[in-house]
């Protein structure tokens, strides 16, 4: 049920000497990034974008939110969303993951995701002085929603000195 390795293809807007960014490299960018941007669609069709913490777990991108927040209400109406991260510079790699968001209901999956979440963000979540201390326990208990975005397509945009556009596609499930 979880995403497998994607197919990888170098896009047509790449520099002549460019090579596709391996999926492992895109996962490394995801693993090192602290801030992501979630794009959803409001019920009236207007876009909504918000920064948040996100991490790769359960074969997809995961994030948390309260059930009454705008992003949760948007996802109730339209599960399609996009998560982006990268550098605010002309160098490095930006990563985009498109997919369908679902609330993670299974206790064992929430526990696994929280372990991955805490491993990535460390003391921010686990230390009593951490900004989001206690969030992991709230997710495991089901008091805070945990979403998993099942990826359908993704992109890695390599920037200077060699521009590349890599497309990742996952087989339909």
Backbone as CSV, one residue per row, in Angstrom:
resi,resn,N_x,N_y,N_z,CA_x,CA_y,CA_z,C_x,C_y,C_z
1,UNK,0.824,-1.190,0.000,0.000,0.000,0.000,0.869,1.255,0.000
2,UNK,2.108,1.175,0.540,2.968,2.341,0.563,3.696,2.496,-0.756
3,UNK,4.130,3.711,-1.034,4.796,4.024,-2.298,6.073,3.208,-2.453
4,UNK,6.288,2.730,-3.658,7.524,2.036,-3.987,8.507,3.057,-4.552
5,UNK,9.623,2.573,-5.037,10.580,3.463,-5.684,9.930,4.042,-6.935
6,UNK,10.123,5.323,-7.189,9.520,5.919,-8.385,10.353,5.657,-9.636
7,UNK,9.705,5.808,-10.778,10.432,5.883,-12.039,11.064,7.268,-12.086
8,UNK,12.256,7.376,-12.652,13.015,8.629,-12.676,13.316,8.986,-14.127
9,UNK,13.046,10.247,-14.488,13.259,10.699,-15.856,13.758,12.143,-15.857
10,UNK,14.787,12.401,-16.653,15.292,13.765,-16.799,14.346,14.543,-17.699
11,UNK,13.954,15.730,-17.266,12.993,16.543,-17.998,13.615,17.326,-19.139
12,UNK,12.765,17.784,-20.066,13.239,18.476,-21.269,13.805,19.877,-21.019
13,UNK,13.582,20.448,-19.860,14.065,21.806,-19.591,15.385,21.810,-18.845
14,UNK,16.108,20.709,-18.946,17.401,20.566,-18.277,18.531,21.059,-19.179
15,UNK,19.638,21.454,-18.560,20.836,21.822,-19.317,21.345,20.608,-20.088
16,UNK,22.054,20.850,-21.200,22.541,19.721,-22.007,23.385,18.712,-21.229
17,UNK,24.171,19.138,-20.283,25.051,18.235,-19.529,24.392,17.681,-18.256
18,UNK,23.138,18.015,-18.035,22.471,17.627,-16.785,22.210,16.130,-16.729
19,UNK,22.156,15.635,-15.504,21.762,14.253,-15.246,20.573,14.282,-14.292
20,UNK,19.746,13.244,-14.361,18.600,13.140,-13.459,19.094,13.059,-12.016
21,UNK,18.369,13.709,-11.123,18.670,13.626,-9.701,18.149,12.291,-9.181
22,UNK,19.018,11.415,-8.676,18.542,10.126,-8.174,17.515,10.324,-7.051
23,UNK,16.569,9.411,-6.937,15.549,9.497,-5.899,16.192,9.554,-4.514
24,UNK,17.267,8.817,-4.307,17.943,8.856,-3.001,18.421,10.266,-2.670
25,UNK,18.849,11.015,-3.671,19.284,12.403,-3.435,18.105,13.297,-3.096
26,UNK,16.968,13.102,-3.769,15.767,13.874,-3.441,15.301,13.551,-2.026
27,UNK,15.355,12.275,-1.643,14.995,11.895,-0.267,15.926,12.546,0.746
28,UNK,17.200,12.685,0.395,18.143,13.354,1.301,17.764,14.822,1.483
29,UNK,17.350,15.490,0.408,16.892,16.880,0.526,15.676,16.945,1.444
30,UNK,14.735,16.040,1.259,13.534,15.985,2.107,13.932,15.753,3.560
31,UNK,14.896,14.852,3.770,15.321,14.527,5.133,16.029,15.665,5.838
32,UNK,16.720,16.517,5.082,17.465,17.620,5.680,16.648,18.903,5.807
33,UNK,15.597,19.024,5.007,14.797,20.256,5.014,14.025,20.389,6.321
34,UNK,13.983,21.595,6.838,13.241,21.847,8.067,11.840,22.378,7.794
35,UNK,11.702,23.180,6.739,10.415,23.819,6.441,9.932,23.371,5.066
36,UNK,8.645,23.082,4.982,7.982,22.712,3.741,6.814,23.660,3.535
37,UNK,6.348,23.749,2.300,5.180,24.551,1.961,4.109,23.594,1.455
38,UNK,2.960,23.595,2.107,1.820,22.767,1.704,0.844,23.625,0.924
39,UNK,0.496,23.177,-0.290,-0.492,23.861,-1.121,-1.734,22.985,-1.210
40,UNK,-2.872,23.570,-0.853,-4.165,22.896,-0.948,-5.114,23.831,-1.686
41,UNK,-6.337,23.358,-1.898,-7.342,24.150,-2.590,-8.545,24.326,-1.670
42,UNK,-8.969,25.564,-1.495,-10.144,25.863,-0.681,-11.397,25.354,-1.401
43,UNK,-12.470,25.127,-0.667,-13.708,24.654,-1.304,-14.204,25.551,-2.437
44,UNK,-13.896,26.853,-2.395,-14.341,27.753,-3.467,-13.342,27.818,-4.627
45,UNK,-12.292,26.992,-4.587,-11.330,26.913,-5.675,-10.094,27.775,-5.521
46,UNK,-10.074,28.656,-4.515,-8.889,29.497,-4.306,-7.770,28.671,-3.680
47,UNK,-6.512,28.986,-4.037,-5.392,28.252,-3.457,-5.130,28.665,-2.015
48,UNK,-4.507,27.759,-1.277,-4.079,28.026,0.098,-2.689,27.417,0.252
49,UNK,-1.730,28.208,0.733,-0.362,27.739,0.941,0.048,28.089,2.358
50,UNK,0.686,27.135,3.040,1.128,27.383,4.403,2.430,26.629,4.689
51,UNK,3.337,27.231,5.467,4.556,26.520,5.853,4.255,25.557,7.006
52,UNK,4.994,24.453,7.027,4.834,23.495,8.121,6.025,22.559,8.200
53,UNK,6.046,21.737,9.241,7.042,20.682,9.389,6.525,19.474,8.621
54,UNK,7.392,18.781,7.909,6.984,17.579,7.181,8.160,16.615,7.128
55,UNK,7.857,15.363,6.863,8.882,14.320,6.876,8.406,13.145,6.036
56,UNK,9.362,12.359,5.549,9.061,11.170,4.761,8.888,10.003,5.722
57,UNK,7.746,9.353,5.658,7.467,8.188,6.485,6.313,7.433,5.852
58,UNK,6.209,6.173,6.135,5.091,5.355,5.652,4.980,5.414,4.123
59,UNK,6.105,5.594,3.447,6.116,5.634,1.998,5.548,6.890,1.387
60,UNK,5.496,7.978,2.139,4.978,9.238,1.612,5.380,10.396,2.501
61,UNK,4.941,11.570,2.127,5.190,12.768,2.929,4.142,12.835,4.032
62,UNK,4.572,13.140,5.240,3.659,13.227,6.383,3.759,14.603,7.032
63,UNK,2.641,15.039,7.609,2.598,16.291,8.365,1.423,16.207,9.327
64,UNK,1.393,17.125,10.284,0.330,17.158,11.286,-0.433,18.473,11.205
65,UNK,-1.655,18.442,11.707,-2.453,19.659,11.802,-3.665,19.403,12.690
66,UNK,-4.249,20.464,13.167,-5.501,20.358,13.901,-6.658,20.194,12.927
67,UNK,-7.704,19.532,13.366,-8.844,19.249,12.499,-9.608,20.461,12.033
68,UNK,-9.473,21.592,12.727,-10.213,22.797,12.334,-9.364,23.799,11.553
69,UNK,-8.104,23.458,11.335,-7.252,24.379,10.580,-7.663,24.384,9.111
70,UNK,-7.371,25.486,8.426,-7.764,25.660,7.022,-7.298,24.501,6.155
71,UNK,-6.033,24.059,6.333,-5.521,22.985,5.489,-6.303,21.690,5.696
72,UNK,-6.689,21.390,6.923,-7.480,20.179,7.182,-8.860,20.291,6.547
73,UNK,-9.471,21.446,6.665,-10.801,21.633,6.064,-10.715,21.554,4.540
74,UNK,-9.639,22.098,3.964,-9.450,21.996,2.520,-9.305,20.537,2.091
75,UNK,-8.500,19.775,2.830,-8.248,18.386,2.469,-9.486,17.503,2.634
76,UNK,-10.404,17.899,3.499,-11.670,17.165,3.613,-12.470,17.253,2.318
77,UNK,-12.350,18.374,1.621,-13.084,18.606,0.375,-12.321,18.114,-0.852
78,UNK,-10.990,18.222,-0.817,-10.165,17.886,-1.972,-8.828,17.376,-1.451
79,UNK,-8.570,16.091,-1.594,-7.373,15.457,-1.040,-6.101,15.764,-1.818
80,UNK,-6.215,16.329,-3.015,-5.036,16.649,-3.818,-4.257,17.786,-3.164
81,UNK,-2.942,17.626,-3.082,-2.107,18.675,-2.492,-0.682,18.550,-3.013
82,UNK,0.125,19.545,-2.680,1.530,19.593,-3.097,2.359,20.045,-1.893
83,UNK,3.475,19.361,-1.678,4.457,19.777,-0.675,5.744,20.150,-1.402
84,UNK,6.311,21.291,-1.036,7.552,21.753,-1.661,8.567,22.123,-0.591
85,UNK,9.838,21.983,-0.955,10.929,22.411,-0.088,12.161,22.643,-0.959
86,UNK,13.148,23.256,-0.401,14.391,23.482,-1.128,15.158,24.639,-0.556
87,UNK,15.854,25.322,-1.435,16.687,26.430,-0.995,16.111,27.742,-1.509
88,UNK,16.346,28.782,-0.771,15.928,30.119,-1.175,17.115,30.797,-1.849
89,UNK,17.680,30.061,-2.815,18.881,30.535,-3.510,18.880,29.967,-4.921
90,UNK,19.799,30.438,-5.743,19.908,29.951,-7.115,20.753,28.692,-7.227
91,UNK,21.222,28.174,-6.088,21.981,26.925,-6.063,21.226,25.909,-5.235
92,UNK,21.609,24.656,-5.328,20.975,23.607,-4.554,19.891,22.897,-5.345
93,UNK,18.999,22.231,-4.617,17.931,21.445,-5.228,16.621,21.748,-4.512
94,UNK,15.579,21.974,-5.308,14.220,22.113,-4.779,13.468,20.826,-5.099
95,UNK,12.604,20.393,-4.176,11.837,19.160,-4.368,10.352,19.459,-4.226
96,UNK,9.568,18.879,-5.112,8.110,19.025,-5.127,7.506,17.625,-5.117
97,UNK,6.558,17.383,-4.217,5.839,16.104,-4.173,4.355,16.392,-4.270
98,UNK,3.711,15.844,-5.301,2.267,15.958,-5.485,1.626,14.630,-5.111
99,UNK,0.421,14.697,-4.556,-0.253,13.450,-4.230,-1.584,13.662,-3.558
100,UNK,-2.081,12.575,-2.990,-3.369,12.559,-2.304,-3.137,12.379,-0.812
101,UNK,-3.697,13.278,-0.012,-3.534,13.237,1.443,-4.646,12.412,2.079
102,UNK,-4.266,11.616,3.062,-5.217,10.843,3.851,-4.820,10.922,5.313
103,UNK,-5.801,10.921,6.192,-5.532,10.870,7.623,-5.047,9.460,7.956
104,UNK,-3.955,9.368,8.717,-3.429,8.075,9.157,-4.228,7.650,10.382
105,UNK,-4.959,6.559,10.248,-5.848,6.084,11.318,-5.219,4.992,12.177
106,UNK,-4.409,4.122,11.579,-3.850,2.972,12.284,-2.862,3.410,13.363
107,UNK,-3.074,2.925,14.561,-2.222,3.251,15.706,-0.761,2.919,15.419
108,UNK,-0.497,1.724,14.898,0.896,1.319,14.656,1.553,2.225,13.609
109,UNK,0.809,2.685,12.615,1.357,3.589,11.611,1.621,4.968,12.209
110,UNK,0.726,5.435,13.078,0.968,6.721,13.748,2.223,6.639,14.616
111,UNK,2.390,5.520,15.313,3.580,5.351,16.150,4.856,5.362,15.308
112,UNK,4.841,4.645,14.179,6.016,4.626,13.303,6.307,6.022,12.763
113,UNK,5.268,6.716,12.310,5.457,8.066,11.760,5.996,9.016,12.824
114,UNK,5.479,8.940,14.036,5.966,9.813,15.112,7.435,9.524,15.411
115,UNK,7.829,8.267,15.382,9.246,7.933,15.591,10.103,8.603,14.514
116,UNK,9.642,8.559,13.265,10.380,9.211,12.174,10.374,10.738,12.343
117,UNK,9.242,11.294,12.744,9.078,12.733,12.973,10.054,13.198,14.055
118,UNK,10.083,12.478,15.177,10.953,12.859,16.290,12.422,12.656,15.952
119,UNK,12.729,11.639,15.156,14.111,11.423,14.739,14.580,12.613,13.882
120,UNK,13.706,13.105,13.028,14.083,14.210,12.150,14.200,15.528,12.914
121,UNK,13.209,15.870,13.710,13.163,17.200,14.337,13.698,17.220,15.762
122,UNK,14.051,16.082,16.313,14.742,15.980,17.588,14.153,16.787,18.726
123,UNK,15.014,17.588,19.348,14.653,18.319,20.564,13.476,19.271,20.371
124,UNK,13.230,19.708,19.155,12.053,20.569,18.915,10.772,19.857,19.346
125,UNK,10.782,18.515,19.262,9.604,17.720,19.619,9.773,16.980,20.938
126,UNK,10.997,16.614,21.270,11.205,15.710,22.402,11.636,16.390,23.691
127,UNK,12.239,17.559,23.608,12.720,18.252,24.803,11.582,19.049,25.450
128,UNK,11.511,19.062,26.778,10.485,19.881,27.436,10.555,21.355,27.034
129,UNK,11.731,21.819,26.606,11.876,23.194,26.156,11.577,23.350,24.660
130,UNK,11.319,22.245,23.968,11.087,22.276,22.530,9.785,22.982,22.173
131,UNK,9.804,23.671,21.049,8.634,24.430,20.604,7.401,23.555,20.479
132,UNK,7.581,22.306,19.989,6.432,21.426,19.767,6.469,20.219,20.695
133,UNK,7.000,20.410,21.907,7.069,19.311,22.874,5.668,18.759,23.122
134,UNK,5.550,17.459,23.092,4.266,16.807,23.337,3.456,16.538,22.078
135,UNK,3.896,17.076,20.951,3.152,16.873,19.709,3.117,15.400,19.327
136,UNK,4.243,14.709,19.480,4.289,13.280,19.151,3.271,12.478,19.926
137,UNK,3.174,12.729,21.217,2.208,12.003,22.043,0.779,12.320,21.607
138,UNK,0.526,13.570,21.248,-0.810,13.970,20.790,-1.166,13.285,19.472
139,UNK,-0.178,13.117,18.603,-0.421,12.427,17.324,-0.720,10.956,17.575
140,UNK,0.094,10.304,18.405,-0.120,8.887,18.703,-1.493,8.675,19.334
141,UNK,-1.891,9.583,20.204,-3.192,9.472,20.876,-4.355,9.793,19.942
142,UNK,-4.068,10.372,18.790,-5.131,10.737,17.862,-5.741,12.099,18.136
143,UNK,-5.109,12.890,19.011,-5.621,14.225,19.337,-5.231,15.267,18.289
144,UNK,-4.224,14.973,17.494,-3.778,15.838,16.400,-3.774,14.962,15.151
145,UNK,-4.260,15.494,14.052,-4.312,14.713,12.810,-2.914,14.536,12.217
146,UNK,-2.668,13.338,11.771,-1.474,13.004,11.017,-1.929,12.673,9.599
147,UNK,-1.392,13.402,8.634,-1.699,13.142,7.226,-0.510,12.487,6.561
148,UNK,-0.810,11.587,5.641,0.200,10.999,4.751,-0.210,11.358,3.336
149,UNK,0.723,11.941,2.586,0.486,12.262,1.184,1.083,11.124,0.358
150,UNK,0.211,10.323,-0.255,0.659,9.256,-1.141,1.140,9.912,-2.432
151,UNK,2.417,9.803,-2.749,2.940,10.524,-3.904,2.440,9.939,-5.225
152,UNK,2.131,10.822,-6.157,1.787,10.419,-7.515,2.860,10.885,-8.488
153,UNK,3.340,12.097,-8.298,4.407,12.642,-9.121,5.258,13.577,-8.260
154,UNK,6.526,13.664,-8.588,7.421,14.558,-7.872,8.446,15.127,-8.830
155,UNK,9.117,16.167,-8.382,10.132,16.814,-9.194,11.304,17.214,-8.317
156,UNK,12.499,17.165,-8.892,13.683,17.751,-8.270,14.227,18.749,-9.283
157,UNK,14.391,19.973,-8.839,14.910,21.033,-9.697,16.318,21.387,-9.240
158,UNK,17.309,20.905,-9.988,18.692,21.265,-9.716,18.950,22.647,-10.288
159,UNK,19.643,23.471,-9.526,19.877,24.849,-9.955,21.340,25.032,-10.333
160,UNK,21.824,26.253,-10.332,23.180,26.538,-10.782,24.206,25.649,-10.086
161,UNK,25.238,25.221,-10.750,25.700,25.666,-12.065,25.058,24.904,-13.240
162,UNK,24.421,23.747,-13.003,23.796,22.980,-14.081,22.325,22.768,-13.745
163,UNK,21.460,23.358,-14.530,20.022,23.244,-14.275,19.521,21.874,-14.714
164,UNK,18.713,21.261,-13.847,18.110,19.982,-14.199,16.683,19.940,-13.674
165,UNK,15.862,19.203,-14.386,14.479,18.983,-13.974,14.261,17.474,-14.031
166,UNK,14.123,16.868,-12.855,13.912,15.432,-12.780,12.466,15.181,-12.378
167,UNK,11.836,14.238,-13.082,10.442,13.867,-12.797,10.435,12.468,-12.191
168,UNK,9.708,12.331,-11.081,9.524,11.029,-10.421,8.049,10.668,-10.561
169,UNK,7.781,9.444,-10.968,6.390,8.981,-11.041,6.284,7.656,-10.316
170,UNK,5.184,7.517,-9.593,4.907,6.298,-8.855,3.788,5.549,-9.561
171,UNK,3.896,4.238,-9.584,2.864,3.413,-10.205,1.545,3.593,-9.472
172,UNK,0.461,3.582,-10.221,-0.864,3.701,-9.606,-1.113,2.498,-8.717
173,UNK,-1.834,2.773,-7.628,-2.151,1.686,-6.698,-3.614,1.353,-6.815
